[in-house]
Each structure stands twice: as structure tokens, then as C-alpha cells.
Amino acid sequence: MNFENFFWILQILIAIALIGSSIAAIRFKNLIAAVIAMAVFSLALSVEFYVLQAPDVAIAEAGVGAGLTTAMYLLAIKNTTDEEVIE
Amino acid sequence: MRRALGLFAFLSFIIFLLAAAISLRPFGEPPHAEMDTYFIEHAQEEASANNVVTSVVFDYRGFDTLGEATVLFTAVSGVLMALRHYGGKEK
Amino acid sequence: MTTTIIRTTTKILAPLILVFGSYIILHGHLTPGGGFQGGAVFASGLALLIVANNKEKVKELFDKVPLSQLESLGALGFLGIGALGLMGYTFLKNVIANSDFLFGAPTPKGINPGYLNTGGTLSYLNIFVGTKVLAGLTSIVLIFFLILRRERDEW
């Protein structure tokens, strides 16, 4: 297997992962599972950036997208409740 | 009726995107490469850094980085100003 | 969230993430990455520490860390380093390079392994932007954590 074939196979696999994880992020009823699907989306996107030879953007995407926004979303979800609160 | 209209809009958008994708240039070949070549050849002596991306971000386009830092500062100040009332006396 | 597994994993993993973030910030002028990327990685390590501990411990841990002051210090340092170039040149001119000051060693031309003591103002700007980004993002995560109303760990 030469490099060209490997490049295109990797592109197709990353595209499948991106589309699958974004659909999962929309369709999941459990909010925490949806947030984890968004983290997987960010991780696949950062792998794609790395394959396209932009390691700066890949590091930023992995740090901000997969690390920090996930923590912020989880904390925001934990701050709210599922059901309506009657005051 | 609305579903048919939505399907029509979806399909026309897909066709528009595919037409745009076909008329794209080959991957990795920008129409004007003079500025890239200049940066790659002269960045090391002009900005004295091995990393050309850092030389562009902090030297050639330093004002953009200053604006980005201002945006981040404004966002953090806004969040802390809105939420410090709930968080006690912390930070 | 404060189970034994998560706490043990964090104890091993967080120092590595913090060291990697510092490495990305300090080597911003040599290797891929820079102030923003390194600050984001460092802040995600601190966010891991915040999320994996309980509220009292986080309050005790971050009570003495001047996050707001670090954020302002980063912004002012960026402007100060930029204004340094006004001594005879333009704003953000690289005046420290090749001046034998800290980070001012003579810059090698052509292919070289990369020396940490070069870069001039770029290294200072990387450090200041990194400080600013890590303080800002960490303070956002910290304030989100501190306004948690429910004390129970139920997920």
C-alpha cells in the first residue's frame, strides 16, 4: 500500500467518523452522550487537520474542542435539570 | 406539500454544493502562491523563528493576534461579570 | 464524578498534560503550536483537575491562584512587548532578536535543529498569550464549576 492510497482511505474513514458522530450528537436523547459524541467529532476533526498538515490547528482543535468545551458543556448540563422546576 | 418543498430545497442545495465542489481547484494549489513563497523563504531571517506559522501569527499579522486576544479578554470578562454574583466571592 | 478511578487517573495524567502545555508554549517559535494552543492544552489539564475533585478541595486549591490578574498581565504584557518596537521602529517590530538579551541569541539560517534561546519578541509574545489564554479559559471553567447548585454526585 503506497502513501496515496493510505491518504485517501484515511480521508474516507475520517469523513465517515465525522458524519456518524455528528448524527449521533443530534439524535441522542441523553444529553451527556450527545456531548461525548461532540467530543468525538472534535477529535476526528483534529485528526483530519493533522492529516492535512496543519498541526497548529489540530492542537487548538483537540485542546479547545475535545477538552474544554466538553468540560464546559458537562458542567452546564449538571447545572440545569431535566424536568421543569415549579417555583 | 411542505415536505416536497423541503426535499426540493435540499436537493437543489446539494446540487449547488456539488457543482461548487467540481469547479474547485486541485487540492493544495492556491491560485496565487507568491505570498506563500515569500513567507517561506524570508520568514526565518525577517522574524527570526523556525516556525513560519508563528512568524506569520505574531510578526507579519501581529495586529490580528492583538484583536484575537482582545476578543478573548472581552469574552472572559463578560462571563465572569455575569456569573460572579452566583459564584460567591471567588475570582 | 469524584470516584477513585477518576481521581487516580487524574493524578497521573494531569501533570503530563500541564508539562505538555508548557512545552507547546515555550517552544512556540520552533515546533507546531504557540501561545493559544499551549494555553488551551494547559487549561484543559487544569479543567481535568477541577472536574475530578470536589468543591471544597477546588476552592482551597484555586483560592490563592490570581487568575484575573494573570489574564490582565497577559494582555498588558502583549501590549508592552508590542510597544517595545516603537523604539525606532514600528509597533510589534522584533527588536529583541539578535540582541543577546534573553531569547535573543543569533538566529541560525537554513535548516537547523532549533535553539530555544532564539526568537526575540516572538517567544515573549507566546508566553504572554499563553498566560492569558490559560487564565481566561480556566477561570471560565472554574466559575462554571463554582456555581453548581446540586452537591450530590449523581452521574
GROMACS .gro file of C-alpha atoms in nm:
model
  333
    1MET     CA    1   0.000   0.000   0.000
    2ASN     CA    2   0.157   0.326  -0.107
    3PHE     CA    3   0.107   0.663   0.057
    4GLU     CA    4  -0.156   0.795  -0.187
    5ASN     CA    5  -0.397   0.508  -0.124
    6PHE     CA    6  -0.343   0.533   0.251
    7PHE     CA    7  -0.418   0.908   0.239
    8TRP     CA    8  -0.750   0.859   0.061
    9ILE     CA    9  -0.854   0.565   0.280
   10LEU     CA   10  -0.781   0.779   0.586
   11GLN     CA   11  -0.983   1.066   0.439
   12ILE     CA   12  -1.285   0.839   0.382
   13LEU     CA   13  -1.262   0.689   0.731
   14ILE     CA   14  -1.243   1.035   0.890
   15ALA     CA   15  -1.538   1.154   0.683
   16ILE     CA   16  -1.744   0.855   0.800
   17ALA     CA   17  -1.644   0.923   1.161
   18LEU     CA   18  -1.734   1.292   1.129
   19ILE     CA   19  -2.077   1.230   0.978
   20GLY     CA   20  -2.156   0.944   1.217
   21SER     CA   21  -2.057   1.134   1.529
   22SER     CA   22  -2.246   1.448   1.424
   23ILE     CA   23  -2.562   1.248   1.354
   24ALA     CA   24  -2.517   1.075   1.691
   25ALA     CA   25  -2.477   1.413   1.861
   26ILE     CA   26  -2.809   1.526   1.716
   27ARG     CA   27  -3.007   1.206   1.768
   28PHE     CA   28  -2.904   1.107   2.121
   29LYS     CA   29  -3.173   1.175   2.380
   30ASN     CA   30  -2.924   1.155   2.666
   31LEU     CA   31  -2.755   1.494   2.683
   32ILE     CA   32  -2.426   1.365   2.825
   33ALA     CA   33  -2.400   1.106   2.546
   34ALA     CA   34  -2.459   1.385   2.294
   35VAL     CA   35  -2.177   1.591   2.448
   36ILE     CA   36  -1.942   1.292   2.428
   37ALA     CA   37  -2.039   1.249   2.062
   38MET     CA   38  -1.942   1.614   2.006
   39ALA     CA   39  -1.605   1.546   2.169
   40VAL     CA   40  -1.555   1.252   1.931
   41PHE     CA   41  -1.646   1.486   1.643
   42SER     CA   42  -1.378   1.734   1.754
   43LEU     CA   43  -1.121   1.457   1.787
   44ALA     CA   44  -1.191   1.326   1.434
   45LEU     CA   45  -1.173   1.684   1.303
   46SER     CA   46  -0.835   1.735   1.469
   47VAL     CA   47  -0.707   1.410   1.312
   48GLU     CA   48  -0.824   1.544   0.976
   49PHE     CA   49  -0.637   1.872   1.034
   50TYR     CA   50  -0.326   1.676   1.122
   51VAL     CA   51  -0.353   1.464   0.807
   52LEU     CA   52  -0.387   1.783   0.601
   53GLN     CA   53  -0.055   1.906   0.752
   54ALA     CA   54  -0.190   2.179   0.981
   55PRO     CA   55  -0.064   2.064   1.323
   56ASP     CA   56  -0.122   2.408   1.482
   57VAL     CA   57  -0.493   2.395   1.408
   58ALA     CA   58  -0.502   2.029   1.512
   59ILE     CA   59  -0.360   2.110   1.857
   60ALA     CA   60  -0.601   2.400   1.902
   61GLU     CA   61  -0.897   2.187   1.794
   62ALA     CA   62  -0.803   1.897   2.020
   63GLY     CA   63  -0.741   2.122   2.320
   64VAL     CA   64  -1.040   2.351   2.289
   65GLY     CA   65  -1.291   2.128   2.110
   66ALA     CA   66  -1.232   1.794   2.274
   67GLY     CA   67  -1.109   1.914   2.612
   68LEU     CA   68  -1.250   2.245   2.726
   69THR     CA   69  -1.590   2.272   2.557
   70THR     CA   70  -1.670   1.918   2.674
   71ALA     CA   71  -1.596   2.016   3.034
   72MET     CA   72  -1.800   2.337   2.997
   73TYR     CA   73  -2.097   2.154   2.843
   74LEU     CA   74  -2.088   1.887   3.113
   75LEU     CA   75  -2.079   2.149   3.388
   76ALA     CA   76  -2.362   2.344   3.220
   77ILE     CA   77  -2.573   2.028   3.191
   78LYS     CA   78  -2.504   1.944   3.553
   79ASN     CA   79  -2.614   2.297   3.648
   80THR     CA   80  -2.957   2.251   3.488
   81THR     CA   81  -3.229   1.992   3.544
   82ASP     CA   82  -3.409   1.762   3.305
   83GLU     CA   83  -3.759   1.836   3.422
   84GLU     CA   84  -3.941   2.164   3.472
   85VAL     CA   85  -3.887   2.317   3.813
   86ILE     CA   86  -4.203   2.458   3.968
   87GLU     CA   87  -4.115   2.754   4.186
   88MET     CA   88  -4.661   1.984   0.024
   89ARG     CA   89  -4.418   2.122   0.276
   90ARG     CA   90  -4.218   1.800   0.273
   91ALA     CA   91  -4.197   1.813  -0.108
   92LEU     CA   92  -4.084   2.175  -0.088
   93GLY     CA   93  -3.823   2.088   0.170
   94LEU     CA   94  -3.697   1.797  -0.038
   95PHE     CA   95  -3.673   2.023  -0.342
   96ALA     CA   96  -3.475   2.282  -0.147
   97PHE     CA   97  -3.247   2.012  -0.004
   98LEU     CA   98  -3.178   1.859  -0.346
   99SER     CA   99  -3.111   2.194  -0.512
  100PHE     CA  100  -2.872   2.286  -0.230
  101ILE     CA  101  -2.692   1.951  -0.274
  102ILE     CA  102  -2.661   2.009  -0.649
  103PHE     CA  103  -2.532   2.362  -0.587
  104LEU     CA  104  -2.268   2.233  -0.344
  105LEU     CA  105  -2.162   1.953  -0.581
  106ALA     CA  106  -2.127   2.198  -0.870
  107ALA     CA  107  -1.915   2.422  -0.649
  108ALA     CA  108  -1.703   2.124  -0.542
  109ILE     CA  109  -1.641   2.018  -0.902
  110SER     CA  110  -1.524   2.365  -1.002
  111LEU     CA  111  -1.273   2.382  -0.714
  112ARG     CA  112  -0.902   2.397  -0.783
  113PRO     CA  113  -0.689   2.086  -0.725
  114PHE     CA  114  -0.609   2.028  -0.359
  115GLY     CA  115  -0.315   2.226  -0.224
  116GLU     CA  116  -0.268   2.456  -0.523
  117PRO     CA  117  -0.376   2.812  -0.445
  118PRO     CA  118  -0.432   3.050  -0.739
  119HIS     CA  119  -0.165   3.292  -0.613
  120ALA     CA  120   0.137   3.139  -0.441
  121GLU     CA  121   0.367   3.443  -0.441
  122MET     CA  122   0.293   3.546  -0.083
  123ASP     CA  123   0.333   3.189   0.050
  124THR     CA  124   0.666   3.156  -0.126
  125TYR     CA  125   0.780   3.490   0.013
  126PHE     CA  126   0.686   3.391   0.369
  127ILE     CA  127   0.854   3.052   0.342
  128GLU     CA  128   1.175   3.197   0.201
  129HIS     CA  129   1.212   3.512   0.412
  130ALA     CA  130   1.038   3.435   0.743
  131GLN     CA  131   1.349   3.293   0.907
  132GLU     CA  132   1.568   3.598   0.852
  133GLU     CA  133   1.297   3.861   0.897
  134ALA     CA  134   1.115   3.723   1.200
  135SER     CA  135   1.396   3.502   1.334
  136ALA     CA  136   1.189   3.195   1.413
  137ASN     CA  137   1.197   2.845   1.268
  138ASN     CA  138   0.819   2.811   1.282
  139VAL     CA  139   0.679   3.004   0.987
  140VAL     CA  140   0.325   2.987   1.126
  141THR     CA  141   0.435   3.161   1.446
  142SER     CA  142   0.620   3.426   1.247
  143VAL     CA  143   0.303   3.496   1.047
  144VAL     CA  144   0.077   3.496   1.354
  145PHE     CA  145   0.295   3.710   1.582
  146ASP     CA  146   0.506   3.917   1.343
  147TYR     CA  147   0.356   3.972   1.000
  148ARG     CA  148  -0.004   3.964   1.126
  149GLY     CA  149   0.056   4.076   1.484
  150PHE     CA  150  -0.239   4.311   1.491
  151ASP     CA  151  -0.475   4.023   1.417
  152THR     CA  152  -0.340   3.838   1.720
  153LEU     CA  153  -0.390   4.151   1.929
  154GLY     CA  154  -0.754   4.162   1.814
  155GLU     CA  155  -0.798   3.792   1.896
  156ALA     CA  156  -0.653   3.849   2.242
  157THR     CA  157  -0.894   4.139   2.289
  158VAL     CA  158  -1.188   3.920   2.186
  159LEU     CA  159  -1.087   3.652   2.437
  160PHE     CA  160  -1.037   3.911   2.711
  161THR     CA  161  -1.381   4.060   2.643
  162ALA     CA  162  -1.548   3.717   2.644
  163VAL     CA  163  -1.385   3.614   2.972
  164SER     CA  164  -1.468   3.949   3.136
  165GLY     CA  165  -1.829   3.918   3.023
  166VAL     CA  166  -1.869   3.564   3.158
  167LEU     CA  167  -1.706   3.649   3.490
  168MET     CA  168  -1.909   3.970   3.525
  169ALA     CA  169  -2.236   3.788   3.454
  170LEU     CA  170  -2.166   3.490   3.680
  171ARG     CA  171  -1.959   3.620   3.971
  172HIS     CA  172  -2.278   3.713   4.153
  173TYR     CA  173  -2.365   3.342   4.181
  174GLY     CA  174  -2.017   3.211   4.246
  175GLY     CA  175  -1.958   3.380   4.579
  176LYS     CA  176  -1.655   3.598   4.624
  177GLU     CA  177  -1.427   3.383   4.409
  178LYS     CA  178  -1.228   3.549   4.132
  179MET     CA  179  -1.762   1.250   3.938
  180THR     CA  180  -1.514   1.202   4.221
  181THR     CA  181  -1.477   0.828   4.207
  182THR     CA  182  -1.149   0.662   4.291
  183ILE     CA  183  -1.080   0.565   3.931
  184ILE     CA  184  -1.117   0.920   3.804
  185ARG     CA  185  -0.910   1.067   4.086
  186THR     CA  186  -0.625   0.821   4.035
  187THR     CA  187  -0.627   0.870   3.658
  188THR     CA  188  -0.624   1.246   3.702
  189LYS     CA  189  -0.338   1.230   3.947
  190ILE     CA  190  -0.123   1.055   3.686
  191LEU     CA  191  -0.248   1.232   3.375
  192ALA     CA  192  -0.276   1.598   3.481
  193PRO     CA  193   0.099   1.662   3.536
  194LEU     CA  194   0.176   1.519   3.193
  195ILE     CA  195  -0.085   1.744   3.029
  196LEU     CA  196   0.046   2.050   3.215
  197VAL     CA  197   0.405   1.977   3.113
  198PHE     CA  198   0.298   1.926   2.752
  199GLY     CA  199   0.111   2.259   2.754
  200SER     CA  200   0.415   2.439   2.892
  201TYR     CA  201   0.631   2.273   2.629
  202ILE     CA  202   0.400   2.389   2.350
  203ILE     CA  203   0.403   2.747   2.486
  204LEU     CA  204   0.780   2.765   2.537
  205HIS     CA  205   0.870   2.603   2.203
  206GLY     CA  206   0.614   2.808   2.011
  207HIS     CA  207   0.878   2.956   1.782
  208LEU     CA  208   1.033   2.618   1.698
  209THR     CA  209   0.766   2.350   1.680
  210PRO     CA  210   0.397   2.350   1.581
  211GLY     CA  211   0.177   2.526   1.828
  212GLY     CA  212   0.210   2.853   2.009
  213GLY     CA  213   0.059   3.062   2.282
  214PHE     CA  214  -0.305   2.992   2.213
  215GLN     CA  215  -0.267   2.618   2.155
  216GLY     CA  216  -0.041   2.565   2.455
  217GLY     CA  217  -0.269   2.773   2.676
  218ALA     CA  218  -0.568   2.567   2.566
  219VAL     CA  219  -0.388   2.240   2.644
  220PHE     CA  220  -0.274   2.374   2.984
  221ALA     CA  221  -0.625   2.493   3.062
  222SER     CA  222  -0.772   2.155   2.968
  223GLY     CA  223  -0.532   1.994   3.216
  224LEU     CA  224  -0.648   2.234   3.486
  225ALA     CA  225  -1.010   2.169   3.385
  226LEU     CA  226  -0.945   1.799   3.438
  227LEU     CA  227  -0.816   1.880   3.787
  228ILE     CA  228  -1.122   2.098   3.856
  229VAL     CA  229  -1.381   1.849   3.733
  230ALA     CA  230  -1.229   1.548   3.911
  231ASN     CA  231  -1.223   1.699   4.261
  232ASN     CA  232  -1.497   1.807   4.494
  233LYS     CA  233  -1.595   2.164   4.560
  234GLU     CA  234  -1.412   2.226   4.887
  235LYS     CA  235  -1.084   2.097   4.752
  236VAL     CA  236  -1.113   2.305   4.433
  237LYS     CA  237  -1.193   2.616   4.638
  238GLU     CA  238  -0.893   2.553   4.859
  239LEU     CA  239  -0.671   2.478   4.558
  240PHE     CA  240  -0.762   2.782   4.346
  241ASP     CA  241  -0.808   3.031   4.628
  242LYS     CA  242  -0.451   3.155   4.603
  243VAL     CA  243  -0.421   3.146   4.222
  244PRO     CA  244  -0.463   3.501   4.085
  245LEU     CA  245  -0.640   3.406   3.760
  246SER     CA  246  -0.786   3.751   3.683
  247GLN     CA  247  -0.452   3.916   3.750
  248LEU     CA  248  -0.277   3.664   3.521
  249GLU     CA  249  -0.529   3.741   3.246
  250SER     CA  250  -0.466   4.115   3.274
  251LEU     CA  251  -0.090   4.055   3.296
  252GLY     CA  252  -0.102   3.864   2.967
  253ALA     CA  253  -0.288   4.141   2.786
  254LEU     CA  254  -0.063   4.417   2.927
  255GLY     CA  255   0.250   4.216   2.852
  256PHE     CA  256   0.142   4.171   2.490
  257LEU     CA  257   0.089   4.545   2.455
  258GLY     CA  258   0.417   4.622   2.633
  259ILE     CA  259   0.622   4.390   2.412
  260GLY     CA  260   0.447   4.540   2.111
  261ALA     CA  261   0.524   4.892   2.231
  262LEU     CA  262   0.889   4.793   2.272
  263GLY     CA  263   0.913   4.801   1.895
  264LEU     CA  264   0.830   5.173   1.896
  265MET     CA  265   1.192   5.247   1.995
  266GLY     CA  266   1.292   5.350   1.645
  267TYR     CA  267   1.076   5.102   1.455
  268THR     CA  268   0.707   5.017   1.424
  269PHE     CA  269   0.462   4.850   1.663
  270LEU     CA  270   0.536   4.476   1.717
  271LYS     CA  271   0.877   4.504   1.547
  272ASN     CA  272   1.106   4.219   1.652
  273VAL     CA  273   1.367   4.428   1.835
  274ILE     CA  274   1.490   4.161   2.079
  275ALA     CA  275   1.610   3.915   1.814
  276ASN     CA  276   1.990   3.901   1.770
  277SER     CA  277   2.040   4.136   2.066
  278ASP     CA  278   2.196   3.888   2.315
  279PHE     CA  279   1.912   3.951   2.560
  280LEU     CA  280   1.711   3.655   2.695
  281PHE     CA  281   1.566   3.475   2.388
  282GLY     CA  282   1.790   3.698   2.176
  283ALA     CA  283   2.070   3.467   2.059
  284PRO     CA  284   2.177   3.499   1.696
  285THR     CA  285   1.930   3.328   1.468
  286PRO     CA  286   2.065   3.041   1.255
  287LYS     CA  287   1.977   3.045   0.886
  288GLY     CA  288   1.867   2.750   0.683
  289ILE     CA  289   1.799   2.403   0.818
  290ASN     CA  290   1.886   2.377   1.188
  291PRO     CA  291   1.770   2.168   1.484
  292GLY     CA  292   1.615   2.470   1.655
  293TYR     CA  293   1.755   2.652   1.955
  294LEU     CA  294   1.532   2.757   2.242
  295ASN     CA  295   1.721   3.081   2.311
  296THR     CA  296   1.620   3.244   1.981
  297GLY     CA  297   1.306   3.408   1.858
  298GLY     CA  298   1.320   3.755   2.014
  299THR     CA  299   0.979   3.905   2.082
  300LEU     CA  300   0.801   3.602   1.940
  301SER     CA  301   0.891   3.393   2.244
  302TYR     CA  302   0.776   3.667   2.484
  303LEU     CA  303   0.451   3.711   2.294
  304ASN     CA  304   0.396   3.333   2.304
  305ILE     CA  305   0.445   3.329   2.679
  306PHE     CA  306   0.215   3.625   2.741
  307VAL     CA  307  -0.060   3.496   2.512
  308GLY     CA  308  -0.028   3.153   2.674
  309THR     CA  309  -0.065   3.303   3.022
  310LYS     CA  310  -0.367   3.499   2.909
  311VAL     CA  311  -0.541   3.208   2.739
  312LEU     CA  312  -0.483   2.961   3.021
  313ALA     CA  313  -0.602   3.208   3.284
  314GLY     CA  314  -0.910   3.304   3.086
  315LEU     CA  315  -1.027   2.955   2.993
  316THR     CA  316  -0.951   2.817   3.339
  317SER     CA  317  -1.147   3.094   3.506
  318ILE     CA  318  -1.449   3.024   3.284
  319VAL     CA  319  -1.443   2.653   3.374
  320LEU     CA  320  -1.384   2.740   3.740
  321ILE     CA  321  -1.679   2.978   3.761
  322PHE     CA  322  -1.900   2.719   3.588
  323PHE     CA  323  -1.791   2.468   3.849
  324LEU     CA  324  -1.835   2.703   4.144
  325ILE     CA  325  -2.194   2.796   4.063
  326LEU     CA  326  -2.303   2.430   4.073
  327ARG     CA  327  -2.617   2.417   4.281
  328ARG     CA  328  -2.651   2.044   4.333
  329GLU     CA  329  -2.396   1.898   4.568
  330ARG     CA  330  -2.477   1.532   4.503
  331ASP     CA  331  -2.267   1.328   4.264
  332GLU     CA  332  -2.534   1.157   4.062
  333TRP     CA  333  -2.386   1.085   3.721
   0.00000   0.00000   0.00000
